[in-house]
mmCIF file of C-alpha atoms in Angstrom:
data_model
loop_
_atom_site.group_PDB
_atom_site.id
_atom_site.type_symbol
_atom_site.label_atom_id
_atom_site.label_comp_id
_atom_site.label_asym_id
_atom_site.label_seq_id
_atom_site.Cartn_x
_atom_site.Cartn_y
_atom_site.Cartn_z
ATOM 1 C CA UNK W 11 -26.936 -1.805 -26.925
ATOM 2 C CA UNK W 12 -23.307 -3.244 -26.581
ATOM 3 C CA UNK W 13 -21.967 0.120 -27.807
ATOM 4 C CA UNK W 14 -23.312 1.944 -25.332
ATOM 5 C CA UNK W 15 -22.171 -0.144 -22.393
ATOM 6 C CA UNK W 16 -18.626 0.037 -24.089
ATOM 7 C CA UNK W 17 -18.433 3.557 -23.926
ATOM 8 C CA UNK W 18 -19.972 3.998 -20.479
ATOM 9 C CA UNK W 19 -17.427 1.523 -19.276
ATOM 10 C CA UNK W 20 -14.220 3.396 -21.071
ATOM 11 C CA UNK W 21 -15.707 7.053 -19.499
ATOM 12 C CA UNK W 22 -15.666 4.771 -16.104
ATOM 13 C CA UNK W 23 -12.411 3.943 -16.178
ATOM 14 C CA UNK W 24 -10.861 7.445 -17.279
ATOM 15 C CA UNK W 25 -12.135 9.193 -14.273
ATOM 16 C CA UNK W 26 -10.673 6.510 -12.044
ATOM 17 C CA UNK W 27 -13.979 5.330 -10.623
ATOM 18 C CA UNK W 28 -13.349 1.706 -10.525
ATOM 19 C CA UNK W 29 -13.915 0.305 -7.054
ATOM 20 C CA UNK W 30 -11.007 -0.389 -4.295
ATOM 21 C CA UNK W 31 -10.010 -4.142 -5.091
ATOM 22 C CA UNK W 32 -9.970 -4.803 -0.985
ATOM 23 C CA UNK W 33 -11.759 -2.499 1.552
ATOM 24 C CA UNK W 34 -13.132 -2.771 5.021
ATOM 25 C CA UNK W 35 -12.267 -2.329 8.806
ATOM 26 C CA UNK W 36 -9.357 -2.735 10.211
ATOM 27 C CA UNK W 37 -8.024 -2.263 13.802
ATOM 28 C CA UNK W 38 -4.777 -0.156 13.640
ATOM 29 C CA UNK W 39 -1.921 0.178 16.287
ATOM 30 C CA UNK W 40 -1.405 4.009 16.917
ATOM 31 C CA UNK W 41 2.076 5.391 15.949
ATOM 32 C CA UNK W 42 2.704 6.952 18.998
ATOM 33 C CA UNK W 43 0.309 6.384 21.310
ATOM 34 C CA UNK W 44 0.061 2.245 20.592
ATOM 35 C CA UNK W 45 -3.767 2.165 20.932
ATOM 36 C CA UNK W 46 -6.057 0.627 18.447
ATOM 37 C CA UNK W 47 -8.119 2.195 16.428
ATOM 38 C CA UNK W 48 -10.918 0.956 13.881
ATOM 39 C CA UNK W 49 -10.377 2.636 10.331
ATOM 40 C CA UNK W 50 -11.605 2.085 6.591
ATOM 41 C CA UNK W 51 -9.189 0.690 5.244
ATOM 42 C CA UNK W 52 -8.684 0.050 1.056
ATOM 43 C CA UNK W 53 -6.255 -1.473 -1.382
ATOM 44 C CA UNK W 54 -6.125 -0.243 -4.887
ATOM 45 C CA UNK W 55 -3.654 0.170 -7.486
ATOM 46 C CA UNK W 56 -0.482 -0.669 -4.898
ATOM 47 C CA UNK W 57 -1.708 1.674 -2.469
ATOM 48 C CA UNK W 58 -3.380 1.551 0.731
ATOM 49 C CA UNK W 59 -5.101 4.030 1.989
ATOM 50 C CA UNK W 60 -7.230 4.623 5.466
ATOM 51 C CA UNK W 61 -9.830 6.796 6.097
ATOM 52 C CA UNK W 62 -11.320 7.454 9.925
ATOM 53 C CA UNK W 63 -14.392 6.090 8.534
ATOM 54 C CA UNK W 64 -16.192 4.600 5.598
ATOM 55 C CA UNK W 65 -17.979 7.267 4.736
ATOM 56 C CA UNK W 66 -14.290 8.769 3.329
ATOM 57 C CA UNK W 67 -15.625 12.529 4.206
ATOM 58 C CA UNK W 68 -11.855 13.427 4.356
ATOM 59 C CA UNK W 69 -8.940 12.707 2.111
ATOM 60 C CA UNK W 70 -7.124 9.562 3.920
ATOM 61 C CA UNK W 71 -5.393 9.993 6.920
ATOM 62 C CA UNK W 72 -2.703 7.934 5.181
ATOM 63 C CA UNK W 73 -1.541 6.668 1.460
ATOM 64 C CA UNK W 74 0.916 3.876 1.553
ATOM 65 C CA UNK W 75 2.860 2.974 -1.328
ATOM 66 C CA UNK W 76 3.429 -0.784 -1.795
ATOM 67 C CA UNK W 77 6.014 -0.529 -3.704
ATOM 68 C CA UNK W 78 8.123 0.786 -1.521
ATOM 69 C CA UNK W 79 7.085 -2.016 1.799
ATOM 70 C CA UNK W 80 9.688 -4.950 3.170
ATOM 71 C CA UNK W 81 7.266 -7.056 3.815
ATOM 72 C CA UNK W 82 3.411 -8.065 4.926
ATOM 73 C CA UNK W 83 2.550 -11.294 7.411
ATOM 74 C CA UNK W 84 0.569 -12.768 9.817
ATOM 75 C CA UNK W 85 2.824 -11.712 13.435
ATOM 76 C CA UNK W 86 4.093 -14.790 14.958
ATOM 77 C CA UNK W 87 3.992 -13.029 18.443
ATOM 78 C CA UNK W 88 0.130 -11.065 18.543
ATOM 79 C CA UNK W 89 1.376 -7.441 19.869
ATOM 80 C CA UNK W 90 0.345 -6.860 23.620
ATOM 81 C CA UNK W 91 -2.838 -5.592 23.930
ATOM 82 C CA UNK W 92 -4.032 -6.283 20.510
ATOM 83 C CA UNK W 93 -7.875 -6.314 20.189
ATOM 84 C CA UNK W 94 -7.860 -9.794 18.151
ATOM 85 C CA UNK W 95 -5.523 -12.765 18.096
ATOM 86 C CA UNK W 96 -5.806 -11.725 13.893
ATOM 87 C CA UNK W 97 -3.040 -9.348 13.376
ATOM 88 C CA UNK W 98 -0.748 -8.273 10.561
ATOM 89 C CA UNK W 99 2.332 -6.180 10.404
ATOM 90 C CA UNK W 100 3.370 -3.805 6.991
ATOM 91 C CA UNK W 101 6.779 -3.293 7.308
ATOM 92 C CA UNK W 102 8.338 -0.438 5.689
ATOM 93 C CA UNK W 103 12.607 -1.086 6.536
ATOM 94 C CA UNK W 104 15.005 -0.241 7.840
ATOM 95 C CA UNK W 105 14.499 1.057 10.722
ATOM 96 C CA UNK W 106 10.531 3.149 9.362
ATOM 97 C CA UNK W 107 7.641 2.356 11.078
ATOM 98 C CA UNK W 108 5.931 -0.995 11.265
ATOM 99 C CA UNK W 109 1.942 -0.854 10.692
ATOM 100 C CA UNK W 110 -0.019 -3.539 12.972
ATOM 101 C CA UNK W 111 -3.438 -4.311 12.046
ATOM 102 C CA UNK W 112 -5.728 -6.676 13.165
ATOM 103 C CA UNK W 113 -8.986 -8.679 11.527
ATOM 104 C CA UNK W 114 -11.868 -9.995 13.047
ATOM 105 C CA UNK W 115 -11.092 -13.427 11.658
ATOM 106 C CA UNK W 116 -8.219 -16.079 10.268
ATOM 107 C CA UNK W 117 -9.570 -15.702 7.119
ATOM 108 C CA UNK W 118 -9.946 -12.135 6.616
ATOM 109 C CA UNK W 119 -6.684 -11.730 8.048
ATOM 110 C CA UNK W 120 -4.955 -13.862 5.095
ATOM 111 C CA UNK W 121 -6.576 -12.106 2.522
ATOM 112 C CA UNK W 122 -5.608 -8.905 3.483
ATOM 113 C CA UNK W 123 -1.885 -10.576 3.842
ATOM 114 C CA UNK W 124 -2.466 -11.864 0.531
ATOM 115 C CA UNK W 125 -4.145 -9.065 -1.264
ATOM 116 C CA UNK W 126 -1.025 -6.434 0.031
ATOM 117 C CA UNK W 127 1.850 -9.202 -0.578
ATOM 118 C CA UNK W 128 0.430 -9.461 -4.279
ATOM 119 C CA UNK W 129 2.127 -5.210 -4.710
ATOM 120 C CA UNK W 130 5.246 -5.891 -2.502
ATOM 121 C CA UNK W 131 6.418 -8.817 -4.844
ATOM 122 C CA UNK W 132 5.896 -7.185 -8.099
ATOM 123 C CA UNK W 133 7.252 -3.647 -6.888
ATOM 124 C CA UNK W 134 9.362 -4.377 -4.076
ATOM 125 C CA UNK W 135 13.281 -2.213 -4.227
ATOM 126 C CA UNK W 136 13.973 -5.888 -2.818
ATOM 127 C CA UNK W 137 13.245 -7.271 -6.091
ATOM 128 C CA UNK W 138 14.796 -4.435 -8.152
ATOM 129 C CA UNK W 139 17.376 -6.779 -9.627
ATOM 130 C CA UNK W 140 14.850 -9.390 -10.796
ATOM 131 C CA UNK W 141 13.204 -6.805 -11.727
ATOM 132 C CA UNK W 142 15.696 -4.792 -14.004
ATOM 133 C CA UNK W 143 17.223 -7.890 -15.421
ATOM 134 C CA UNK W 144 13.011 -8.881 -16.736
ATOM 135 C CA UNK W 145 12.815 -5.053 -17.735
ATOM 136 C CA UNK W 146 16.175 -4.113 -19.307
ATOM 137 C CA UNK W 147 14.274 -3.372 -22.695
ATOM 138 C CA UNK W 148 11.976 -0.562 -20.675
ATOM 139 C CA UNK W 149 15.664 0.978 -18.610
ATOM 140 C CA UNK W 150 16.688 2.049 -21.728
ATOM 141 C CA UNK W 151 13.552 4.601 -22.299
ATOM 142 C CA UNK W 152 13.575 6.199 -18.528
ATOM 143 C CA UNK W 153 10.139 7.852 -19.129
ATOM 144 C CA UNK W 154 8.466 4.433 -19.084
ATOM 145 C CA UNK W 155 10.216 3.077 -16.288
ATOM 146 C CA UNK W 156 10.640 3.338 -13.004
ATOM 147 C CA UNK W 157 14.535 1.876 -12.836
ATOM 148 C CA UNK W 158 16.093 5.809 -13.371
ATOM 149 C CA UNK W 159 15.362 6.341 -9.853
ATOM 150 C CA UNK W 160 17.524 4.339 -7.409
ATOM 151 C CA UNK W 161 16.252 2.248 -4.728
ATOM 152 C CA UNK W 162 18.668 2.927 -1.844
ATOM 153 C CA UNK W 163 17.436 6.438 -1.801
ATOM 154 C CA UNK W 164 15.046 5.114 0.498
ATOM 155 C CA UNK W 165 17.930 4.351 2.971
ATOM 156 C CA UNK W 166 19.176 7.935 3.065
ATOM 157 C CA UNK W 167 16.314 9.728 4.278
ATOM 158 C CA UNK W 168 15.924 10.493 7.350
ATOM 159 C CA UNK W 169 12.882 8.549 9.646
ATOM 160 C CA UNK W 170 10.679 11.572 9.986
ATOM 161 C CA UNK W 171 10.996 12.143 6.134
ATOM 162 C CA UNK W 172 10.146 8.604 5.133
ATOM 163 C CA UNK W 173 7.261 7.680 7.451
ATOM 164 C CA UNK W 174 5.136 9.344 5.049
ATOM 165 C CA UNK W 175 6.055 6.454 2.410
ATOM 166 C CA UNK W 176 3.656 8.141 0.166
ATOM 167 C CA UNK W 177 5.630 11.099 0.053
ATOM 168 C CA UNK W 178 8.776 9.856 -0.133
ATOM 169 C CA UNK W 179 7.519 8.109 -3.736
ATOM 170 C CA UNK W 180 5.809 11.421 -5.300
ATOM 171 C CA UNK W 181 8.701 11.273 -8.012
ATOM 172 C CA UNK W 182 8.530 7.802 -8.157
ATOM 173 C CA UNK W 183 4.630 7.334 -8.676
ATOM 174 C CA UNK W 184 4.532 10.377 -11.318
ATOM 175 C CA UNK W 185 6.264 8.541 -14.090
ATOM 176 C CA UNK W 186 4.454 5.503 -13.028
ATOM 177 C CA UNK W 187 3.830 3.402 -15.955
ATOM 178 C CA UNK W 188 0.134 1.872 -14.497
#
């Protein structure tokens, strides 16, 4: 009955078993040793997570909060030794890590870039002034808003501390309205 199916949908979403919005293998360049490794990537609710493989037996190797990212774009200069010409870069700036990923086709590369960019445009600190204007009312009620936390904090942290962007934004995530 329709009544049953509605209940099932509610339970599923409350347990956060929503599927990833985009998932698949990408070749990612290592941060220190610049070799390329095949990793299983997922984009879900403004976070990119990557795992050793699609079985996801372990916790993600890393969770990257896209609200803190500066940009995601197709590489105009493909990094040396890139395994394919379909390379894009997810940047955390200034002076922070850039994640280089290669897809297996041009189409696939554009799908990843477009999906990731949606979140960067939504949540980026770069856009915080426009964001503040749009959400002026929410700012009066800090518990429902992210605006009470300074976006400049990112620049003050040392590179080591902020390489794990997810850690840096734990506070911000905990008051997230979503």
